[in-house]
mmCIF file of C-alpha atoms and ligand atoms in Angstrom:
data_model
loop_
_atom_site.group_PDB
_atom_site.id
_atom_site.type_symbol
_atom_site.label_atom_id
_atom_site.label_comp_id
_atom_site.label_asym_id
_atom_site.label_seq_id
_atom_site.Cartn_x
_atom_site.Cartn_y
_atom_site.Cartn_z
ATOM 1 C CA MET A 935 21.608 5.016 11.132
ATOM 2 C CA GLN A 936 19.971 6.196 7.723
ATOM 3 C CA LYS A 937 16.996 4.134 6.509
ATOM 4 C CA SER A 938 18.975 3.354 3.240
ATOM 5 C CA THR A 939 21.699 1.811 5.201
ATOM 6 C CA ILE A 940 19.135 -0.038 7.476
ATOM 7 C CA ALA A 941 17.412 -1.543 4.284
ATOM 8 C CA ILE A 942 20.518 -3.262 3.262
ATOM 9 C CA ASP A 943 22.634 -4.114 6.339
ATOM 10 C CA THR A 944 20.057 -5.416 8.974
ATOM 11 C CA LYS A 945 21.560 -8.726 10.339
ATOM 12 C CA LEU A 946 19.975 -11.961 9.810
ATOM 13 C CA PRO A 947 18.099 -13.760 12.588
ATOM 14 C CA ARG A 948 20.828 -16.188 13.027
ATOM 15 C CA GLN A 949 24.390 -16.682 11.546
ATOM 16 C CA ASP A 950 24.078 -18.401 8.351
ATOM 17 C CA ALA A 951 25.966 -21.934 8.219
ATOM 18 C CA PHE A 952 27.889 -21.018 4.991
ATOM 19 C CA GLY A 953 28.255 -17.115 5.969
ATOM 20 C CA ALA A 954 25.706 -16.216 2.876
ATOM 21 C CA ILE A 955 25.636 -12.404 2.580
ATOM 22 C CA ALA A 956 22.237 -12.417 1.406
ATOM 23 C CA MET A 957 19.406 -14.247 3.344
ATOM 24 C CA PRO A 958 18.971 -17.546 1.589
ATOM 25 C CA VAL A 959 15.897 -18.823 0.388
ATOM 26 C CA TYR A 960 14.646 -21.481 2.893
ATOM 27 C CA HIS A 961 12.165 -23.031 0.483
ATOM 28 C CA THR A 962 11.093 -25.572 3.195
ATOM 29 C CA ALA A 963 8.202 -26.308 5.204
ATOM 30 C CA ALA A 964 9.222 -27.654 8.536
ATOM 31 C CA TYR A 965 12.071 -27.180 11.114
ATOM 32 C CA GLU A 966 13.540 -30.071 13.393
ATOM 33 C CA PHE A 967 14.135 -29.523 17.073
ATOM 34 C CA GLU A 968 16.981 -30.566 19.448
ATOM 35 C CA THR A 969 14.529 -31.532 22.119
ATOM 36 C CA ALA A 970 10.880 -32.069 23.137
ATOM 37 C CA LYS A 971 11.081 -28.967 25.230
ATOM 38 C CA ALA A 972 12.336 -26.843 22.535
ATOM 39 C CA MET A 973 9.740 -28.162 20.078
ATOM 40 C CA ALA A 974 6.842 -27.443 22.738
ATOM 41 C CA ASP A 975 8.281 -23.775 23.652
ATOM 42 C CA ALA A 976 8.036 -23.112 19.841
ATOM 43 C CA PHE A 977 4.604 -24.511 19.204
ATOM 44 C CA CYS A 978 3.247 -22.727 22.205
ATOM 45 C CA GLY A 979 4.961 -19.210 21.554
ATOM 46 C CA ARG A 980 7.144 -19.236 24.384
ATOM 47 C CA VAL A 981 10.145 -18.904 22.095
ATOM 48 C CA LEU A 982 9.790 -17.330 18.609
ATOM 49 C CA ALA A 983 11.353 -19.886 16.260
ATOM 50 C CA PRO A 984 10.156 -21.353 13.119
ATOM 51 C CA ASP A 985 8.475 -24.771 13.388
ATOM 52 C CA TYR A 986 6.183 -24.854 10.299
ATOM 53 C CA SER A 987 6.341 -22.259 7.265
ATOM 54 C CA ARG A 988 2.462 -21.581 7.171
ATOM 55 C CA VAL A 989 3.334 -19.364 10.291
ATOM 56 C CA MET A 990 7.078 -18.651 10.406
ATOM 57 C CA ASN A 991 9.893 -18.787 7.967
ATOM 58 C CA PRO A 992 13.572 -17.621 8.209
ATOM 59 C CA THR A 993 13.618 -15.992 4.832
ATOM 60 C CA VAL A 994 10.241 -13.967 5.506
ATOM 61 C CA MET A 995 11.403 -13.310 9.233
ATOM 62 C CA HIS A 996 14.320 -11.503 7.726
ATOM 63 C CA LEU A 997 12.027 -9.220 5.772
ATOM 64 C CA GLU A 998 9.836 -8.785 8.667
ATOM 65 C CA ASP A 999 13.096 -7.772 10.760
ATOM 66 C CA THR A 1000 14.357 -5.233 8.310
ATOM 67 C CA VAL A 1001 10.869 -3.527 7.883
ATOM 68 C CA LYS A 1002 10.492 -3.421 11.584
ATOM 69 C CA ALA A 1003 14.023 -1.851 11.899
ATOM 70 C CA LEU A 1004 13.043 0.679 9.350
ATOM 71 C CA THR A 1005 9.655 1.685 10.775
ATOM 72 C CA ASP A 1006 10.210 1.228 14.446
ATOM 73 C CA ALA A 1007 7.347 -1.159 14.877
ATOM 74 C CA ALA A 1008 6.491 -3.530 17.664
ATOM 75 C CA ASN A 1009 5.695 -6.255 15.203
ATOM 76 C CA VAL A 1010 5.793 -6.759 11.388
ATOM 77 C CA PHE A 1011 3.900 -9.630 9.761
ATOM 78 C CA ALA A 1012 4.433 -10.394 5.946
ATOM 79 C CA PHE A 1013 1.447 -11.842 3.935
ATOM 80 C CA CYS A 1014 1.163 -13.061 0.356
ATOM 81 C CA SER A 1015 -0.593 -10.021 -0.869
ATOM 82 C CA GLY A 1016 -1.546 -6.736 0.031
ATOM 83 C CA MET A 1017 -5.132 -7.808 0.170
ATOM 84 C CA ALA A 1018 -4.409 -10.706 2.709
ATOM 85 C CA ALA A 1019 -2.669 -8.010 4.875
ATOM 86 C CA ILE A 1020 -5.613 -6.005 4.773
ATOM 87 C CA THR A 1021 -7.954 -8.858 5.302
ATOM 88 C CA ASN A 1022 -5.989 -10.318 8.369
ATOM 89 C CA THR A 1023 -5.600 -6.720 10.023
ATOM 90 C CA LEU A 1024 -9.430 -6.178 9.659
ATOM 91 C CA MET A 1025 -10.023 -9.712 11.147
ATOM 92 C CA VAL A 1026 -8.397 -8.947 14.207
ATOM 93 C CA PHE A 1027 -10.757 -6.190 14.992
ATOM 94 C CA VAL A 1028 -14.128 -7.096 13.409
ATOM 95 C CA GLU A 1029 -16.948 -9.481 14.471
ATOM 96 C CA GLN A 1030 -20.642 -9.854 13.718
ATOM 97 C CA GLY A 1031 -22.542 -6.665 14.411
ATOM 98 C CA LYS A 1032 -19.480 -4.427 14.383
ATOM 99 C CA ASN A 1033 -18.964 -1.702 11.997
ATOM 100 C CA ILE A 1034 -15.877 -0.277 10.147
ATOM 101 C CA VAL A 1035 -15.679 3.489 9.538
ATOM 102 C CA THR A 1036 -13.741 4.493 6.556
ATOM 103 C CA SER A 1037 -13.403 6.828 3.347
ATOM 104 C CA ARG A 1038 -15.729 6.960 0.338
ATOM 105 C CA HIS A 1039 -12.482 6.839 -1.549
ATOM 106 C CA LEU A 1040 -10.733 3.556 -1.483
ATOM 107 C CA PHE A 1041 -8.822 0.866 -3.462
ATOM 108 C CA GLY A 1042 -11.345 -1.080 -5.502
ATOM 109 C CA ASN A 1043 -10.710 -4.381 -4.029
ATOM 110 C CA THR A 1044 -10.772 -2.930 -0.545
ATOM 111 C CA VAL A 1045 -14.245 -1.655 -1.202
ATOM 112 C CA ALA A 1046 -15.447 -4.739 -2.462
ATOM 113 C CA LEU A 1047 -13.669 -6.772 0.428
ATOM 114 C CA LEU A 1048 -15.864 -4.427 3.108
ATOM 115 C CA ASN A 1049 -19.307 -4.236 0.780
ATOM 116 C CA ARG A 1050 -19.360 -7.826 -0.712
ATOM 117 C CA THR A 1051 -17.126 -10.178 1.437
ATOM 118 C CA LEU A 1052 -17.254 -8.805 5.072
ATOM 119 C CA SER A 1053 -20.747 -7.576 4.729
ATOM 120 C CA ARG A 1054 -21.736 -11.360 4.530
ATOM 121 C CA PHE A 1055 -20.407 -11.929 7.849
ATOM 122 C CA GLY A 1056 -22.608 -9.189 9.562
ATOM 123 C CA ILE A 1057 -19.817 -6.386 9.429
ATOM 124 C CA GLU A 1058 -21.288 -3.055 8.260
ATOM 125 C CA THR A 1059 -19.248 -0.457 6.453
ATOM 126 C CA ARG A 1060 -19.687 3.229 6.849
ATOM 127 C CA GLN A 1061 -17.913 5.327 4.080
ATOM 128 C CA VAL A 1062 -17.831 8.918 4.667
ATOM 129 C CA ASP A 1063 -16.007 11.905 3.330
ATOM 130 C CA LEU A 1064 -12.599 11.933 5.408
ATOM 131 C CA LEU A 1065 -12.130 15.507 4.683
ATOM 132 C CA ASP A 1066 -15.019 16.152 6.825
ATOM 133 C CA LEU A 1067 -14.044 15.528 10.173
ATOM 134 C CA ASP A 1068 -17.235 15.782 11.903
ATOM 135 C CA ALA A 1069 -18.639 13.328 9.736
ATOM 136 C CA VAL A 1070 -15.938 11.008 10.448
ATOM 137 C CA ARG A 1071 -16.449 11.384 14.381
ATOM 138 C CA ASN A 1072 -20.303 11.128 13.951
ATOM 139 C CA ALA A 1073 -20.192 7.948 11.894
ATOM 140 C CA ILE A 1074 -18.430 6.313 14.913
ATOM 141 C CA ASP A 1075 -20.330 4.710 17.609
ATOM 142 C CA GLU A 1076 -19.818 2.009 20.384
ATOM 143 C CA HIS A 1077 -19.888 -0.705 17.686
ATOM 144 C CA THR A 1078 -16.988 0.701 15.618
ATOM 145 C CA ALA A 1079 -14.158 -1.650 15.368
ATOM 146 C CA CYS A 1080 -11.782 0.622 13.567
ATOM 147 C CA LEU A 1081 -11.247 3.751 11.534
ATOM 148 C CA TYR A 1082 -9.586 2.629 8.238
ATOM 149 C CA PHE A 1083 -8.179 4.772 5.300
ATOM 150 C CA GLU A 1084 -5.553 5.251 2.703
ATOM 151 C CA ILE A 1085 -3.037 8.065 2.986
ATOM 152 C CA VAL A 1086 -3.435 9.153 -0.641
ATOM 153 C CA THR A 1087 -6.443 7.737 -2.504
ATOM 154 C CA ASN A 1088 -6.235 6.397 -5.946
ATOM 155 C CA PRO A 1089 -7.237 7.642 -8.434
ATOM 156 C CA GLN A 1090 -8.609 10.843 -6.709
ATOM 157 C CA MET A 1091 -5.293 11.673 -5.006
ATOM 158 C CA GLU A 1092 -6.943 12.827 -1.876
ATOM 159 C CA VAL A 1093 -4.661 13.248 1.104
ATOM 160 C CA ALA A 1094 -5.773 12.330 4.457
ATOM 161 C CA ASP A 1095 -5.154 14.592 7.640
ATOM 162 C CA ILE A 1096 -3.384 11.556 9.572
ATOM 163 C CA ALA A 1097 -2.898 13.138 12.876
ATOM 164 C CA ALA A 1098 -6.514 14.560 12.811
ATOM 165 C CA LEU A 1099 -7.807 11.079 12.277
ATOM 166 C CA ALA A 1100 -5.765 9.680 14.915
ATOM 167 C CA ASP A 1101 -7.106 12.160 17.384
ATOM 168 C CA ILE A 1102 -10.703 11.185 16.580
ATOM 169 C CA ALA A 1103 -9.941 7.444 16.562
ATOM 170 C CA HIS A 1104 -8.186 7.661 19.872
ATOM 171 C CA GLU A 1105 -10.630 9.986 21.529
ATOM 172 C CA LYS A 1106 -13.229 7.014 20.663
ATOM 173 C CA GLY A 1107 -10.648 4.484 21.976
ATOM 174 C CA ILE A 1108 -10.587 2.579 18.520
ATOM 175 C CA PRO A 1109 -7.544 1.863 16.319
ATOM 176 C CA LEU A 1110 -6.533 4.055 13.547
ATOM 177 C CA ILE A 1111 -5.460 1.639 10.337
ATOM 178 C CA ALA A 1112 -3.563 3.360 7.383
ATOM 179 C CA ASP A 1113 -2.919 1.737 3.970
ATOM 180 C CA THR A 1114 0.294 3.404 3.318
ATOM 181 C CA THR A 1115 1.133 1.821 -0.128
ATOM 182 C CA VAL A 1116 1.563 4.624 -2.177
ATOM 183 C CA ILE A 1117 4.287 6.531 -0.247
ATOM 184 C CA PRO A 1118 7.099 4.293 1.056
ATOM 185 C CA PHE A 1119 7.218 3.938 4.825
ATOM 186 C CA THR A 1120 11.040 4.664 4.474
ATOM 187 C CA GLN A 1121 9.704 8.480 3.721
ATOM 188 C CA PHE A 1122 7.697 9.244 6.748
ATOM 189 C CA SER A 1123 6.746 7.934 10.175
ATOM 190 C CA ALA A 1124 3.053 6.811 10.434
ATOM 191 C CA LYS A 1125 3.888 5.901 13.978
ATOM 192 C CA ARG A 1126 4.743 9.425 14.835
ATOM 193 C CA LEU A 1127 1.302 10.789 12.922
ATOM 194 C CA GLY A 1128 -0.445 8.487 15.354
ATOM 195 C CA VAL A 1129 -1.257 5.246 13.250
ATOM 196 C CA ASP A 1130 -1.977 2.083 15.290
ATOM 197 C CA VAL A 1131 -1.440 -0.294 12.511
ATOM 198 C CA GLU A 1132 0.058 0.241 8.893
ATOM 199 C CA VAL A 1133 -0.829 -2.016 5.996
ATOM 200 C CA VAL A 1134 1.299 -2.028 2.845
ATOM 201 C CA SER A 1135 0.987 -3.793 -0.591
ATOM 202 C CA SER A 1136 4.638 -4.522 -0.811
ATOM 203 C CA THR A 1137 3.931 -5.660 -4.376
ATOM 204 C CA LYS A 1138 4.322 -2.125 -5.354
ATOM 205 C CA TYR A 1139 7.290 0.118 -4.319
ATOM 206 C CA ILE A 1140 8.993 -2.696 -2.170
ATOM 207 C CA SER A 1141 9.034 -5.692 -4.661
ATOM 208 C CA GLY A 1142 11.509 -4.076 -6.924
ATOM 209 C CA GLY A 1143 10.501 -4.055 -10.321
ATOM 210 C CA ALA A 1144 7.142 -5.990 -9.730
ATOM 211 C CA THR A 1145 8.841 -9.046 -9.271
ATOM 212 C CA SER A 1146 6.097 -10.561 -6.589
ATOM 213 C CA LEU A 1147 3.178 -10.034 -4.633
ATOM 214 C CA GLY A 1148 3.243 -9.528 -1.044
ATOM 215 C CA GLY A 1149 1.556 -7.440 1.909
ATOM 216 C CA LEU A 1150 2.941 -6.222 5.344
ATOM 217 C CA VAL A 1151 1.350 -5.653 8.471
ATOM 218 C CA ILE A 1152 3.256 -2.935 10.592
ATOM 219 C CA ASP A 1153 1.882 -3.110 14.178
ATOM 220 C CA TYR A 1154 3.009 -0.211 16.473
ATOM 221 C CA GLY A 1155 1.957 -2.359 19.450
ATOM 222 C CA THR A 1156 -0.785 0.262 20.596
ATOM 223 C CA PHE A 1157 -3.338 -2.573 20.461
ATOM 224 C CA PRO A 1158 -1.711 -5.644 21.871
ATOM 225 C CA VAL A 1159 -4.695 -7.756 20.229
ATOM 226 C CA VAL A 1160 -3.081 -7.280 16.948
ATOM 227 C CA ASN A 1161 0.126 -9.358 18.024
ATOM 228 C CA GLN A 1162 -1.919 -11.745 19.805
ATOM 229 C CA ARG A 1163 -4.464 -12.617 17.084
ATOM 230 C CA ILE A 1164 -2.207 -12.435 14.144
ATOM 231 C CA ARG A 1165 0.754 -14.407 15.567
ATOM 232 C CA PHE A 1166 -1.051 -16.712 17.622
ATOM 233 C CA GLU A 1167 -4.536 -17.043 15.593
ATOM 234 C CA LEU A 1168 -4.833 -15.884 12.258
ATOM 235 C CA LEU A 1169 -1.534 -17.110 10.853
ATOM 236 C CA PHE A 1170 -2.269 -20.583 11.780
ATOM 237 C CA ASN A 1171 -5.987 -20.381 10.842
ATOM 238 C CA VAL A 1172 -5.982 -18.421 7.815
ATOM 239 C CA GLY A 1173 -2.984 -19.390 6.109
ATOM 240 C CA SER A 1174 -1.836 -16.249 3.930
ATOM 241 C CA TYR A 1175 1.674 -15.966 5.191
ATOM 242 C CA MET A 1176 4.302 -14.834 2.694
ATOM 243 C CA SER A 1177 6.297 -17.323 0.560
ATOM 244 C CA PRO A 1178 9.964 -17.597 1.203
ATOM 245 C CA HIS A 1179 10.672 -16.943 -2.392
ATOM 246 C CA ALA A 1180 8.499 -13.920 -2.414
ATOM 247 C CA ALA A 1181 10.332 -12.606 0.705
ATOM 248 C CA TYR A 1182 13.717 -13.019 -0.895
ATOM 249 C CA MET A 1183 12.546 -11.048 -3.738
ATOM 250 C CA GLN A 1184 11.158 -8.403 -1.460
ATOM 251 C CA SER A 1185 14.110 -8.101 0.739
ATOM 252 C CA LEU A 1186 16.254 -7.385 -2.550
ATOM 253 C CA GLY A 1187 13.621 -4.641 -3.259
ATOM 254 C CA LEU A 1188 13.985 -3.152 -0.103
ATOM 255 C CA GLU A 1189 17.719 -2.858 -0.528
ATOM 256 C CA THR A 1190 17.324 -0.494 -3.449
ATOM 257 C CA LEU A 1191 13.941 1.126 -2.641
ATOM 258 C CA ASP A 1192 15.537 4.396 -1.409
ATOM 259 C CA ALA A 1193 17.442 4.848 -4.614
ATOM 260 C CA ARG A 1194 14.655 3.547 -6.730
ATOM 261 C CA TYR A 1195 12.199 5.831 -5.011
ATOM 262 C CA ARG A 1196 14.140 9.218 -5.193
ATOM 263 C CA VAL A 1197 14.331 8.942 -9.046
ATOM 264 C CA GLN A 1198 10.759 7.860 -9.587
ATOM 265 C CA ALA A 1199 9.503 10.473 -7.363
ATOM 266 C CA GLN A 1200 11.700 13.160 -9.174
ATOM 267 C CA ASN A 1201 10.600 11.661 -12.686
ATOM 268 C CA ALA A 1202 6.912 12.009 -11.507
ATOM 269 C CA LEU A 1203 7.327 15.604 -10.482
ATOM 270 C CA THR A 1204 9.352 16.835 -13.660
ATOM 271 C CA LEU A 1205 6.816 14.794 -15.895
ATOM 272 C CA ALA A 1206 3.657 16.513 -13.870
ATOM 273 C CA ARG A 1207 5.217 19.874 -14.578
ATOM 274 C CA LYS A 1208 5.567 19.372 -18.217
ATOM 275 C CA LEU A 1209 2.264 17.707 -18.607
ATOM 276 C CA GLN A 1210 0.730 20.879 -17.531
ATOM 277 C CA GLU A 1211 2.117 22.571 -20.502
ATOM 278 C CA VAL A 1212 0.459 20.082 -23.000
ATOM 279 C CA PRO A 1213 -2.723 21.856 -24.225
ATOM 280 C CA GLU A 1214 -4.499 18.538 -25.107
ATOM 281 C CA ILE A 1215 -4.129 17.522 -21.421
ATOM 282 C CA LYS A 1216 -7.169 19.174 -19.304
ATOM 283 C CA ARG A 1217 -5.829 18.642 -15.781
ATOM 284 C CA VAL A 1218 -2.785 17.012 -14.165
ATOM 285 C CA ASN A 1219 -3.380 15.673 -10.549
ATOM 286 C CA TYR A 1220 -0.085 15.113 -8.412
ATOM 287 C CA ILE A 1221 0.504 16.004 -4.592
ATOM 288 C CA GLY A 1222 4.126 17.027 -5.676
ATOM 289 C CA LEU A 1223 2.677 20.086 -7.500
ATOM 290 C CA GLU A 1224 2.884 23.416 -5.698
ATOM 291 C CA ASP A 1225 -0.673 24.282 -6.929
ATOM 292 C CA ASN A 1226 -2.275 20.977 -5.853
ATOM 293 C CA PRO A 1227 -4.910 21.785 -3.004
ATOM 294 C CA PHE A 1228 -3.266 18.929 -0.886
ATOM 295 C CA HIS A 1229 0.480 19.975 -1.642
ATOM 296 C CA GLU A 1230 1.101 21.666 1.702
ATOM 297 C CA LEU A 1231 -0.310 18.621 3.638
ATOM 298 C CA ALA A 1232 1.273 15.949 1.844
ATOM 299 C CA GLN A 1233 4.695 17.839 2.327
ATOM 300 C CA LYS A 1234 3.840 18.451 6.051
ATOM 301 C CA GLN A 1235 3.221 14.659 6.467
ATOM 302 C CA PHE A 1236 5.491 12.647 3.826
ATOM 303 C CA GLY A 1237 8.374 15.149 3.362
ATOM 304 C CA GLU A 1238 9.541 16.744 0.258
ATOM 305 C CA THR A 1239 8.654 14.010 -2.433
ATOM 306 C CA GLY A 1240 5.095 13.323 -3.418
ATOM 307 C CA GLY A 1241 5.297 9.824 -4.838
ATOM 308 C CA ALA A 1242 5.331 8.457 -8.353
ATOM 309 C CA MET A 1243 1.541 8.026 -9.079
ATOM 310 C CA LEU A 1244 -0.285 10.689 -10.874
ATOM 311 C CA THR A 1245 -3.324 11.367 -12.884
ATOM 312 C CA PHE A 1246 -4.409 13.448 -15.976
ATOM 313 C CA ASP A 1247 -7.500 14.222 -17.760
ATOM 314 C CA LEU A 1248 -8.245 13.929 -21.538
ATOM 315 C CA ALA A 1249 -11.356 15.157 -23.236
ATOM 316 C CA ASP A 1250 -13.516 12.142 -22.975
ATOM 317 C CA LYS A 1251 -13.461 8.426 -22.685
ATOM 318 C CA GLN A 1252 -12.823 7.782 -26.480
ATOM 319 C CA THR A 1253 -9.840 10.045 -26.266
ATOM 320 C CA CYS A 1254 -8.614 8.185 -22.976
ATOM 321 C CA PHE A 1255 -8.682 4.867 -25.016
ATOM 322 C CA ARG A 1256 -7.279 6.173 -28.062
ATOM 323 C CA PHE A 1257 -4.253 7.717 -26.015
ATOM 324 C CA ILE A 1258 -3.649 4.386 -24.210
ATOM 325 C CA ASP A 1259 -3.958 2.255 -27.622
ATOM 326 C CA HIS A 1260 -1.203 4.588 -29.088
ATOM 327 C CA LEU A 1261 1.362 4.372 -26.188
ATOM 328 C CA GLN A 1262 4.751 2.801 -27.642
ATOM 329 C CA LEU A 1263 7.071 2.873 -24.585
ATOM 330 C CA ILE A 1264 4.494 3.212 -21.466
ATOM 331 C CA ARG A 1265 2.964 -0.094 -20.685
ATOM 332 C CA ARG A 1266 -0.789 -0.711 -20.777
ATOM 333 C CA ALA A 1267 -0.950 -2.545 -17.212
ATOM 334 C CA THR A 1268 -2.371 -2.153 -13.775
ATOM 335 C CA ASN A 1269 0.031 -2.049 -10.728
ATOM 336 C CA LEU A 1270 2.224 0.798 -9.205
ATOM 337 C CA PHE A 1271 5.791 1.686 -8.652
ATOM 338 C CA ASP A 1272 7.049 -0.894 -11.194
ATOM 339 C CA ASN A 1273 10.417 0.146 -12.736
ATOM 340 C CA LYS A 1274 8.715 0.499 -16.005
ATOM 341 C CA THR A 1275 5.941 3.241 -16.448
ATOM 342 C CA LEU A 1276 2.356 2.182 -16.348
ATOM 343 C CA ALA A 1277 -0.909 3.541 -17.931
ATOM 344 C CA ILE A 1278 -4.405 2.687 -17.120
ATOM 345 C CA HIS A 1279 -7.926 3.901 -17.500
ATOM 346 C CA PRO A 1280 -9.212 3.171 -13.885
ATOM 347 C CA TYR A 1281 -12.887 4.037 -14.715
ATOM 348 C CA SER A 1282 -13.145 0.980 -17.260
ATOM 349 C CA THR A 1283 -10.706 -1.376 -15.381
ATOM 350 C CA ILE A 1284 -10.110 -1.420 -11.650
ATOM 351 C CA PHE A 1285 -13.516 0.197 -11.316
ATOM 352 C CA GLY A 1286 -15.166 -1.601 -14.254
ATOM 353 C CA PRO A 1287 -17.232 -3.790 -12.236
ATOM 354 C CA PHE A 1288 -18.950 -0.809 -10.422
ATOM 355 C CA GLY A 1289 -22.099 0.813 -11.601
ATOM 356 C CA LYS A 1290 -22.176 4.263 -13.153
ATOM 357 C CA SER A 1291 -23.480 5.882 -10.236
ATOM 358 C CA GLN A 1292 -21.179 4.169 -7.854
ATOM 359 C CA LYS A 1293 -18.273 5.341 -9.786
ATOM 360 C CA LEU A 1294 -19.504 9.026 -9.798
ATOM 361 C CA ALA A 1295 -20.021 8.701 -5.904
ATOM 362 C CA MET A 1296 -16.460 7.686 -5.578
ATOM 363 C CA ASP A 1297 -15.353 10.451 -7.988
ATOM 364 C CA VAL A 1298 -13.888 8.023 -10.542
ATOM 365 C CA TYR A 1299 -14.377 9.567 -13.784
ATOM 366 C CA ASP A 1300 -14.179 8.384 -17.460
ATOM 367 C CA THR A 1301 -11.986 10.945 -18.402
ATOM 368 C CA THR A 1302 -8.882 10.237 -16.009
ATOM 369 C CA ILE A 1303 -5.760 8.260 -16.953
ATOM 370 C CA ARG A 1304 -3.548 6.942 -14.097
ATOM 371 C CA LEU A 1305 0.186 6.872 -14.617
ATOM 372 C CA SER A 1306 2.620 5.095 -12.427
ATOM 373 C CA VAL A 1307 5.914 6.711 -13.171
ATOM 374 C CA GLY A 1308 8.858 4.439 -13.622
ATOM 375 C CA LEU A 1309 12.717 4.580 -13.827
ATOM 376 C CA GLU A 1310 13.049 5.501 -17.483
ATOM 377 C CA ALA A 1311 14.620 8.908 -18.793
ATOM 378 C CA VAL A 1312 11.611 11.328 -18.106
ATOM 379 C CA GLU A 1313 12.201 12.821 -21.569
ATOM 380 C CA ASP A 1314 11.313 9.532 -23.026
ATOM 381 C CA ILE A 1315 8.203 9.130 -20.985
ATOM 382 C CA PHE A 1316 7.016 12.541 -21.782
ATOM 383 C CA ASP A 1317 7.573 12.126 -25.462
ATOM 384 C CA ASP A 1318 5.517 9.067 -25.462
ATOM 385 C CA ILE A 1319 2.652 10.698 -23.646
ATOM 386 C CA VAL A 1320 2.706 13.519 -26.178
ATOM 387 C CA GLN A 1321 2.735 11.515 -29.214
ATOM 388 C CA ALA A 1322 0.091 9.285 -28.014
ATOM 389 C CA VAL A 1323 -2.080 12.422 -26.954
ATOM 390 C CA ARG A 1324 -1.720 13.975 -30.415
ATOM 391 C CA ALA A 1325 -2.241 10.653 -32.385
ATOM 392 C CA ILE A 1326 -4.865 10.929 -35.093
ATOM 393 C CA PRO A 1327 -7.942 8.732 -34.612
HETATM 394 C C1 LIG B 461 -2.472 -2.871 -4.814
HETATM 395 C C2 LIG B 461 -3.058 -2.069 -3.743
HETATM 396 C C3 LIG B 461 -3.526 -3.008 -2.522
HETATM 397 C C4 LIG B 461 -3.656 -4.429 -2.866
HETATM 398 O O1 LIG B 461 -2.272 -5.081 -2.833
HETATM 399 P P1 LIG B 461 -2.268 -6.532 -3.560
HETATM 400 O O2 LIG B 461 -0.606 -6.667 -3.145
HETATM 401 O O3 LIG B 461 -2.402 -6.257 -5.084
HETATM 402 O O4 LIG B 461 -2.972 -7.537 -2.890
HETATM 403 C C5 LIG B 461 -4.165 -2.350 -1.527
HETATM 404 N N1 LIG B 461 -4.041 -1.038 -1.392
HETATM 405 C C6 LIG B 461 -3.540 -0.444 -2.164
HETATM 406 C C7 LIG B 461 -3.622 1.150 -2.090
HETATM 407 C C8 LIG B 461 -2.909 -0.660 -3.489
HETATM 408 O O5 LIG B 461 -2.489 0.276 -4.359
#
């Protein structure tokens, strides 16, 4: 079956009492059992049935089942945000005295989670250049818990060679964890490329118009500890499971993901090509452009499309601010893959709390605008950019 069909027609875990077509929102905390034994079986994990919605909820289970069918995963767990999915996944593997090997290019809050939060628990982070595979290999030692990376970094738009990283991780006996938020899991198979655990901010493409926050842990079963710890330890003890309402919104979002993604990715490609012709724009960085240094690798891994995020550079920071202030259609907002096109100056916002030298080390520049391309008519998005670029100070 095609993914677009699976996303819409994955069966509910149980026949609904009223034959509802969509999974109803089970806005409920606890579930009653027929017998003491059935209750004991559920509580002890011998039977997977909801007993308390901190750990399992029918509406959330339906979202998890659909993602499982779409990715051919062993287990899928839904959390209340992308950061919760990342934190819980790392908590499976880390402990005091262990280290995490990762990229010097990472999502801002992930950097802060590693260097500010987890560091207080005695966990070291080693950030290397992921394009230098020898550096990756050399950073891993017997105390390394995992190799963690993002498939396309933001805002640098660096594409990781996933199969090469998988080879290194597996040679060293550690799991490869990929944040795949920026290309939907319906477009490519992280499992086939050797990823052990995929984490996704479902706030982005999946939620369907930025309706809700969410995060997914997609576990391919290669490290059984993931299922053991998340299902029987972390969901209970950390308490960051997805809410039924968010799961409802995200199940609806998943149904239209394929259709939305195709238009957004096509809009991004058309826009990137047109922006290259605008003299005020110094550089357009989009992996879908043929002359992008990562184009070939991106196509090999992710297929024809290059996602809906691009960046471009203007003369200086002041020009960037003036550009943002003059936008009329495009929204001044963070977030990615809303139906609406969004613009942000990453240097002064997402990376605002980092020092100048830290930002330089991360290749975050004050000349860069990040655009998340939406579903509007691409001519209208282009016209808004051109008028804002040309606005008189
Ligand atoms: C947004 C994002 C996150 C965090 O997800 P939230 O749902 O906002 O918690 C993590 N990684 C990447 C690549 C993101 O874009």
